CSV table of C-alpha atoms in Angstrom, one decimal:
chain,number,residue,atom,x,y,z
A,1,UNK,CA,-86.9,-17.4,-56.2
A,2,UNK,CA,-89.6,-17.5,-53.6
A,3,UNK,CA,-91.2,-14.9,-51.3
A,4,UNK,CA,-91.1,-11.3,-52.3
A,5,UNK,CA,-87.7,-9.8,-53.8
A,6,UNK,CA,-88.9,-6.4,-52.8
A,7,UNK,CA,-86.6,-4.7,-49.7
A,8,UNK,CA,-87.2,-1.3,-48.0
A,9,UNK,CA,-84.1,0.5,-47.1
A,10,UNK,CA,-84.7,3.9,-45.6
A,11,UNK,CA,-87.9,4.5,-47.5
A,12,UNK,CA,-86.5,3.2,-51.0
A,13,UNK,CA,-88.3,-0.1,-52.2
A,14,UNK,CA,-86.0,-1.8,-54.5
A,15,UNK,CA,-85.1,-5.6,-55.7
A,16,UNK,CA,-82.9,-7.2,-53.4
A,17,UNK,CA,-82.2,-10.7,-55.2
A,18,UNK,CA,-81.6,-9.5,-59.0
A,19,UNK,CA,-85.2,-10.2,-60.2
A,20,UNK,CA,-86.0,-8.5,-63.5
A,21,UNK,CA,-90.0,-8.3,-62.5
A,22,UNK,CA,-92.3,-9.4,-60.1
A,23,UNK,CA,-95.9,-9.5,-59.4
A,24,UNK,CA,-98.0,-10.3,-56.3
A,25,UNK,CA,-101.2,-9.3,-54.8
A,26,UNK,CA,-101.5,-7.2,-51.7
A,27,UNK,CA,-104.6,-6.2,-49.6
A,28,UNK,CA,-104.5,-2.8,-48.1
A,29,UNK,CA,-106.6,-1.3,-45.2
A,30,UNK,CA,-106.5,2.3,-44.0
A,31,UNK,CA,-103.7,4.1,-45.1
A,32,UNK,CA,-100.5,3.1,-46.7
A,33,UNK,CA,-97.8,5.6,-46.0
A,34,UNK,CA,-96.2,7.6,-49.0
A,35,UNK,CA,-92.9,6.0,-50.3
A,36,UNK,CA,-90.8,5.7,-53.4
A,37,UNK,CA,-89.1,2.9,-55.7
A,38,UNK,CA,-86.3,2.3,-57.9
A,39,UNK,CA,-88.1,0.7,-60.6
A,40,UNK,CA,-91.5,1.1,-62.5
A,41,UNK,CA,-94.3,0.3,-60.3
A,42,UNK,CA,-97.7,-0.8,-61.9
A,43,UNK,CA,-100.4,-1.1,-59.7
A,44,UNK,CA,-104.0,-2.9,-60.8
A,45,UNK,CA,-106.9,-2.6,-58.6
A,46,UNK,CA,-109.1,-5.7,-58.3
A,47,UNK,CA,-111.2,-4.9,-55.3
A,48,UNK,CA,-112.2,-2.4,-53.1
A,49,UNK,CA,-111.5,1.5,-53.3
A,50,UNK,CA,-108.8,3.9,-52.0
A,51,UNK,CA,-107.4,7.4,-52.6
A,52,UNK,CA,-104.2,7.5,-54.3
A,53,UNK,CA,-101.9,10.3,-53.5
A,54,UNK,CA,-98.6,11.5,-55.3
A,55,UNK,CA,-97.0,14.4,-56.7
A,56,UNK,CA,-99.7,14.6,-59.3
A,57,UNK,CA,-102.5,14.7,-56.8
A,58,UNK,CA,-105.2,12.8,-55.0
A,59,UNK,CA,-107.4,10.7,-57.1
A,60,UNK,CA,-110.0,7.9,-56.3
A,61,UNK,CA,-109.4,4.4,-57.3
A,62,UNK,CA,-111.9,1.5,-57.7
A,63,UNK,CA,-111.7,-1.8,-59.5
A,64,UNK,CA,-110.1,-1.7,-62.9
A,65,UNK,CA,-108.1,1.2,-62.3
A,66,UNK,CA,-104.2,1.1,-63.0
A,67,UNK,CA,-101.8,3.4,-62.0
A,68,UNK,CA,-98.2,3.4,-63.5
A,69,UNK,CA,-95.3,5.1,-61.8
A,70,UNK,CA,-91.7,5.7,-63.0
A,71,UNK,CA,-88.7,5.2,-60.8
A,72,UNK,CA,-88.4,7.7,-58.1
A,73,UNK,CA,-92.2,9.0,-58.0
A,74,UNK,CA,-93.3,9.0,-54.5
A,75,UNK,CA,-97.2,7.8,-53.6
A,76,UNK,CA,-99.4,6.3,-51.3
A,77,UNK,CA,-102.9,5.1,-50.5
A,78,UNK,CA,-105.4,6.6,-48.3
A,79,UNK,CA,-108.6,5.7,-47.1
A,80,UNK,CA,-108.0,2.0,-48.1
A,81,UNK,CA,-111.5,0.2,-48.0
A,82,UNK,CA,-111.0,-3.4,-48.8
A,83,UNK,CA,-108.2,-2.4,-51.3
A,84,UNK,CA,-106.9,-5.3,-53.1
A,85,UNK,CA,-104.5,-4.9,-55.9
A,86,UNK,CA,-101.6,-6.5,-57.9
A,87,UNK,CA,-98.5,-4.7,-58.0
A,88,UNK,CA,-96.5,-5.3,-60.9
A,89,UNK,CA,-92.6,-4.3,-60.6
A,90,UNK,CA,-90.3,-4.0,-63.6
A,91,UNK,CA,-86.7,-3.3,-63.1
A,92,UNK,CA,-84.8,-0.4,-65.0
A,93,UNK,CA,-81.9,-2.8,-65.7
A,94,UNK,CA,-84.6,-5.1,-67.7
A,95,UNK,CA,-86.0,-1.8,-69.2
A,96,UNK,CA,-82.7,-0.8,-70.4
A,97,UNK,CA,-81.6,-4.1,-71.8
A,98,UNK,CA,-83.9,-6.9,-72.8
A,99,UNK,CA,-86.8,-4.5,-73.0
A,100,UNK,CA,-85.0,-1.5,-74.7
A,101,UNK,CA,-86.8,-1.9,-77.8
A,102,UNK,CA,-90.2,-1.0,-76.1
A,103,UNK,CA,-88.7,2.9,-76.4
A,104,UNK,CA,-89.1,2.2,-80.5
A,105,UNK,CA,-92.5,0.8,-80.3
A,106,UNK,CA,-95.4,3.4,-80.4
A,107,UNK,CA,-97.8,2.0,-77.9
A,108,UNK,CA,-94.9,0.4,-75.3
A,109,UNK,CA,-92.9,3.6,-75.6
A,110,UNK,CA,-95.9,5.9,-74.7
A,111,UNK,CA,-96.9,3.6,-71.9
A,112,UNK,CA,-93.5,3.2,-70.0
A,113,UNK,CA,-91.3,5.9,-71.3
A,114,UNK,CA,-93.1,9.2,-72.5
A,115,UNK,CA,-96.5,9.0,-71.3
A,116,UNK,CA,-95.7,9.2,-67.6
A,117,UNK,CA,-93.8,12.6,-68.3
A,118,UNK,CA,-96.2,14.2,-70.8
A,119,UNK,CA,-99.0,16.6,-69.8
A,120,UNK,CA,-97.4,17.4,-66.5
A,121,UNK,CA,-98.0,14.0,-65.1
A,122,UNK,CA,-94.9,14.0,-63.1
A,123,UNK,CA,-94.2,10.2,-63.9
A,124,UNK,CA,-97.5,9.0,-63.3
A,125,UNK,CA,-99.7,7.6,-65.9
A,126,UNK,CA,-103.3,6.1,-65.1
A,127,UNK,CA,-105.6,3.9,-67.0
A,128,UNK,CA,-108.8,1.7,-66.6
A,129,UNK,CA,-109.2,-1.7,-67.7
A,130,UNK,CA,-112.9,-3.0,-68.8
A,131,UNK,CA,-113.9,-6.4,-67.0
A,132,UNK,CA,-112.6,-8.4,-69.7
A,133,UNK,CA,-109.2,-6.9,-69.9
A,134,UNK,CA,-108.9,-6.8,-66.1
A,135,UNK,CA,-109.3,-10.7,-66.1
A,136,UNK,CA,-106.9,-11.3,-68.6
A,137,UNK,CA,-104.3,-9.0,-66.9
A,138,UNK,CA,-104.7,-10.7,-63.5
A,139,UNK,CA,-104.1,-14.2,-65.7
A,140,UNK,CA,-101.1,-12.6,-66.6
A,141,UNK,CA,-100.1,-11.3,-63.3
A,142,UNK,CA,-100.8,-14.6,-61.8
A,143,UNK,CA,-98.4,-16.5,-64.2
A,144,UNK,CA,-95.6,-14.1,-63.0
A,145,UNK,CA,-96.5,-14.4,-59.4
A,146,UNK,CA,-96.2,-18.3,-59.8
A,147,UNK,CA,-92.8,-18.0,-61.3
A,148,UNK,CA,-91.5,-16.7,-58.0
A,149,UNK,CA,-91.4,-20.3,-56.9
A,150,UNK,CA,-89.1,-21.2,-59.7
A,151,UNK,CA,-85.2,-20.4,-60.4
A,152,UNK,CA,-84.9,-17.2,-62.2
A,153,UNK,CA,-81.7,-18.8,-64.0
A,154,UNK,CA,-84.1,-21.1,-65.9
A,155,UNK,CA,-87.2,-18.8,-66.2
A,156,UNK,CA,-86.0,-15.6,-67.2
A,157,UNK,CA,-87.6,-16.0,-70.6
A,158,UNK,CA,-90.8,-17.1,-69.0
A,159,UNK,CA,-90.9,-13.9,-66.8
A,160,UNK,CA,-90.3,-11.6,-69.7
A,161,UNK,CA,-92.7,-13.5,-71.8
A,162,UNK,CA,-95.8,-13.0,-69.2
A,163,UNK,CA,-94.4,-9.4,-68.5
A,164,UNK,CA,-94.6,-8.6,-71.9
A,165,UNK,CA,-98.3,-9.9,-72.7
A,166,UNK,CA,-99.5,-7.7,-69.6
A,167,UNK,CA,-97.7,-4.7,-70.6
A,168,UNK,CA,-98.8,-5.2,-74.4
A,169,UNK,CA,-102.6,-5.5,-73.1
A,170,UNK,CA,-102.2,-2.7,-70.9
A,171,UNK,CA,-100.5,-0.2,-73.8
A,172,UNK,CA,-103.3,-0.9,-76.0
A,173,UNK,CA,-105.8,0.3,-73.5
A,174,UNK,CA,-103.8,3.5,-72.6
A,175,UNK,CA,-103.2,3.9,-76.5
A,176,UNK,CA,-106.8,3.7,-77.4
A,177,UNK,CA,-107.6,6.7,-75.0
A,178,UNK,CA,-104.7,8.9,-75.5
A,179,UNK,CA,-105.0,12.5,-75.9
A,180,UNK,CA,-101.8,13.3,-77.4
A,181,UNK,CA,-102.1,14.9,-80.7
A,182,UNK,CA,-99.0,12.9,-82.2
A,183,UNK,CA,-99.6,9.8,-84.2
A,184,UNK,CA,-96.8,7.9,-82.8
A,185,UNK,CA,-95.9,9.3,-79.1
A,186,UNK,CA,-92.9,6.9,-78.8
A,187,UNK,CA,-89.3,7.3,-79.4
A,188,UNK,CA,-89.7,5.7,-82.9
A,189,UNK,CA,-87.7,8.4,-85.0
A,190,UNK,CA,-84.3,7.3,-85.6
A,191,UNK,CA,-83.1,11.1,-84.9
A,192,UNK,CA,-85.0,11.2,-81.7
A,193,UNK,CA,-83.3,7.9,-80.5
A,194,UNK,CA,-80.0,9.2,-81.7
A,195,UNK,CA,-80.5,12.5,-79.4
A,196,UNK,CA,-81.8,10.5,-76.4
A,197,UNK,CA,-79.1,8.3,-76.3
A,198,UNK,CA,-76.7,10.9,-76.8
A,199,UNK,CA,-77.9,13.2,-73.6
A,200,UNK,CA,-78.1,9.8,-71.6
A,201,UNK,CA,-74.5,9.1,-72.2
A,202,UNK,CA,-73.5,12.5,-70.9
A,203,UNK,CA,-75.9,14.0,-68.7
A,204,UNK,CA,-73.8,16.4,-67.0
A,205,UNK,CA,-73.1,18.4,-70.3
A,206,UNK,CA,-74.7,21.7,-70.5
A,207,UNK,CA,-76.6,21.0,-73.5
A,208,UNK,CA,-78.3,23.4,-75.6
A,209,UNK,CA,-81.0,23.2,-78.2
A,210,UNK,CA,-78.7,24.6,-80.8
A,211,UNK,CA,-76.1,22.0,-80.0
A,212,UNK,CA,-78.5,19.1,-80.1
A,213,UNK,CA,-80.0,20.1,-83.6
A,214,UNK,CA,-76.7,20.7,-84.9
A,215,UNK,CA,-75.3,17.4,-83.9
A,216,UNK,CA,-78.1,15.6,-85.7
A,217,UNK,CA,-77.9,18.2,-88.7
A,218,UNK,CA,-81.3,19.8,-88.2
A,219,UNK,CA,-82.8,23.1,-87.5
A,220,UNK,CA,-83.9,23.6,-83.7
A,221,UNK,CA,-87.4,24.3,-84.9
A,222,UNK,CA,-87.7,21.1,-86.7
A,223,UNK,CA,-86.3,18.9,-83.8
A,224,UNK,CA,-88.6,20.5,-81.6
A,225,UNK,CA,-91.3,19.3,-83.8
A,226,UNK,CA,-89.8,15.8,-84.4
A,227,UNK,CA,-89.5,15.5,-80.5
A,228,UNK,CA,-92.8,16.8,-79.8
A,229,UNK,CA,-94.5,14.3,-82.0
A,230,UNK,CA,-92.4,11.5,-80.9
A,231,UNK,CA,-92.5,12.2,-77.1
A,232,UNK,CA,-95.0,15.0,-76.5
A,233,UNK,CA,-92.3,17.1,-75.1
A,234,UNK,CA,-89.9,19.4,-76.9
A,235,UNK,CA,-86.2,18.1,-76.5
A,236,UNK,CA,-84.9,20.3,-73.6
A,237,UNK,CA,-88.3,19.5,-71.4
A,238,UNK,CA,-87.5,15.8,-72.3
A,239,UNK,CA,-83.9,16.2,-71.0
A,240,UNK,CA,-85.3,18.3,-67.9
A,241,UNK,CA,-87.5,15.1,-67.0
A,242,UNK,CA,-84.5,12.7,-67.4
A,243,UNK,CA,-82.4,14.9,-65.2
A,244,UNK,CA,-84.9,15.0,-62.3
A,245,UNK,CA,-85.5,11.4,-62.5
A,246,UNK,CA,-81.8,10.6,-62.5
A,247,UNK,CA,-81.4,13.1,-59.6
A,248,UNK,CA,-84.1,11.5,-57.6
A,249,UNK,CA,-82.1,8.2,-57.8
A,250,UNK,CA,-78.8,9.7,-56.8
A,251,UNK,CA,-80.7,11.2,-53.7
A,252,UNK,CA,-82.1,7.9,-52.6
A,253,UNK,CA,-78.8,5.8,-53.4
A,254,UNK,CA,-76.1,8.1,-52.4
A,255,UNK,CA,-74.8,10.3,-49.7
A,256,UNK,CA,-73.4,12.5,-52.4
A,257,UNK,CA,-74.3,16.2,-51.3
A,258,UNK,CA,-77.4,17.8,-53.1
A,259,UNK,CA,-75.0,20.4,-54.8
A,260,UNK,CA,-72.9,17.5,-56.5
A,261,UNK,CA,-75.9,15.5,-57.6
A,262,UNK,CA,-77.4,18.7,-59.3
A,263,UNK,CA,-74.1,18.9,-61.0
A,264,UNK,CA,-73.7,15.5,-61.9
A,265,UNK,CA,-77.4,15.9,-63.9
A,266,UNK,CA,-76.3,19.0,-65.8
A,267,UNK,CA,-77.6,21.6,-63.5
A,268,UNK,CA,-74.7,23.5,-61.7
A,269,UNK,CA,-76.8,26.4,-60.5
A,270,UNK,CA,-78.3,24.8,-57.2
A,271,UNK,CA,-81.3,27.4,-57.1
A,272,UNK,CA,-82.4,26.3,-61.0
A,273,UNK,CA,-82.2,22.6,-59.9
A,274,UNK,CA,-83.9,23.2,-56.8
A,275,UNK,CA,-86.6,24.9,-58.9
A,276,UNK,CA,-86.8,22.1,-61.4
A,277,UNK,CA,-87.1,19.2,-58.9
A,278,UNK,CA,-89.6,20.7,-56.7
A,279,UNK,CA,-91.5,21.6,-60.0
A,280,UNK,CA,-91.5,17.9,-60.8
A,281,UNK,CA,-91.8,16.1,-57.3
A,282,UNK,CA,-93.6,18.7,-55.4
A,283,UNK,CA,-90.8,18.6,-52.9
A,284,UNK,CA,-87.5,20.0,-52.4
A,285,UNK,CA,-84.4,17.6,-52.9
A,286,UNK,CA,-83.5,17.9,-49.6
A,287,UNK,CA,-87.0,17.2,-48.2
A,288,UNK,CA,-87.3,14.1,-50.8
A,289,UNK,CA,-84.3,12.6,-49.8
A,290,UNK,CA,-85.1,13.1,-46.0
A,291,UNK,CA,-88.4,11.8,-46.4
A,292,UNK,CA,-87.6,8.9,-48.1
A,293,UNK,CA,-84.5,7.6,-46.4
A,294,UNK,CA,-85.4,7.6,-43.0
A,295,UNK,CA,-88.7,5.7,-42.6
A,296,UNK,CA,-88.5,2.1,-41.9
A,297,UNK,CA,-90.6,-0.6,-42.8
């Protein structure tokens, strides 16, 4: 397990060797063209400056800044001046399996699952580490980097361990400055978890708020309050975020027509799908697919 496990296929960065997670330090100068990826990416700035460009806008970067991006989010770097950053990439299979419990943890659930989707962040969550926490984080990331030299078959637990330490530290930093009103902005309530798993299992279904509430034996108003407390979003808005993220993945990994993908994620009305997708990613579905599937490394 040596070298980088990342491969660029028509503008989509993905793991090509089954790695559950990965960390490595990269220098950047000038421009780093926009691209997207099939995993959660966390960039930690350890030197220099740049401007980060994504659907959420353009924002200056300096030492200590952290940018977390959900799968499918496009981004790039502009005006890089000695930009030096650690990229930590977390596979979605790892999040859905060994780390699935993070959805029910108040801090980690917000960091990895709900925070990037709340407050119109469009899948991007930012934070800043002080000098001490930055140094500790770099130590964890260096350990992950060193594990590239060892067999994943024998060191999977080590990878998950160092990654968990890094995510835990970062989640505490993000949690301390969180501006949501809910006390535990994570998927901690069992009823919320039940609804989330239900819609994930049948995304194409034409769910309504009344149907979701009735299935779990609650009033629609009470279900909305539970969801907003747990995720920062009402249930139908959370479902919409899940649908656009899934659609983005399908656009880049398959050759299915846009109309078929819209139906697969539960939006048979093509014009409605088009509005929701562009509202989240800032690009039409067709432009998103074209832009990120034709660029070569």
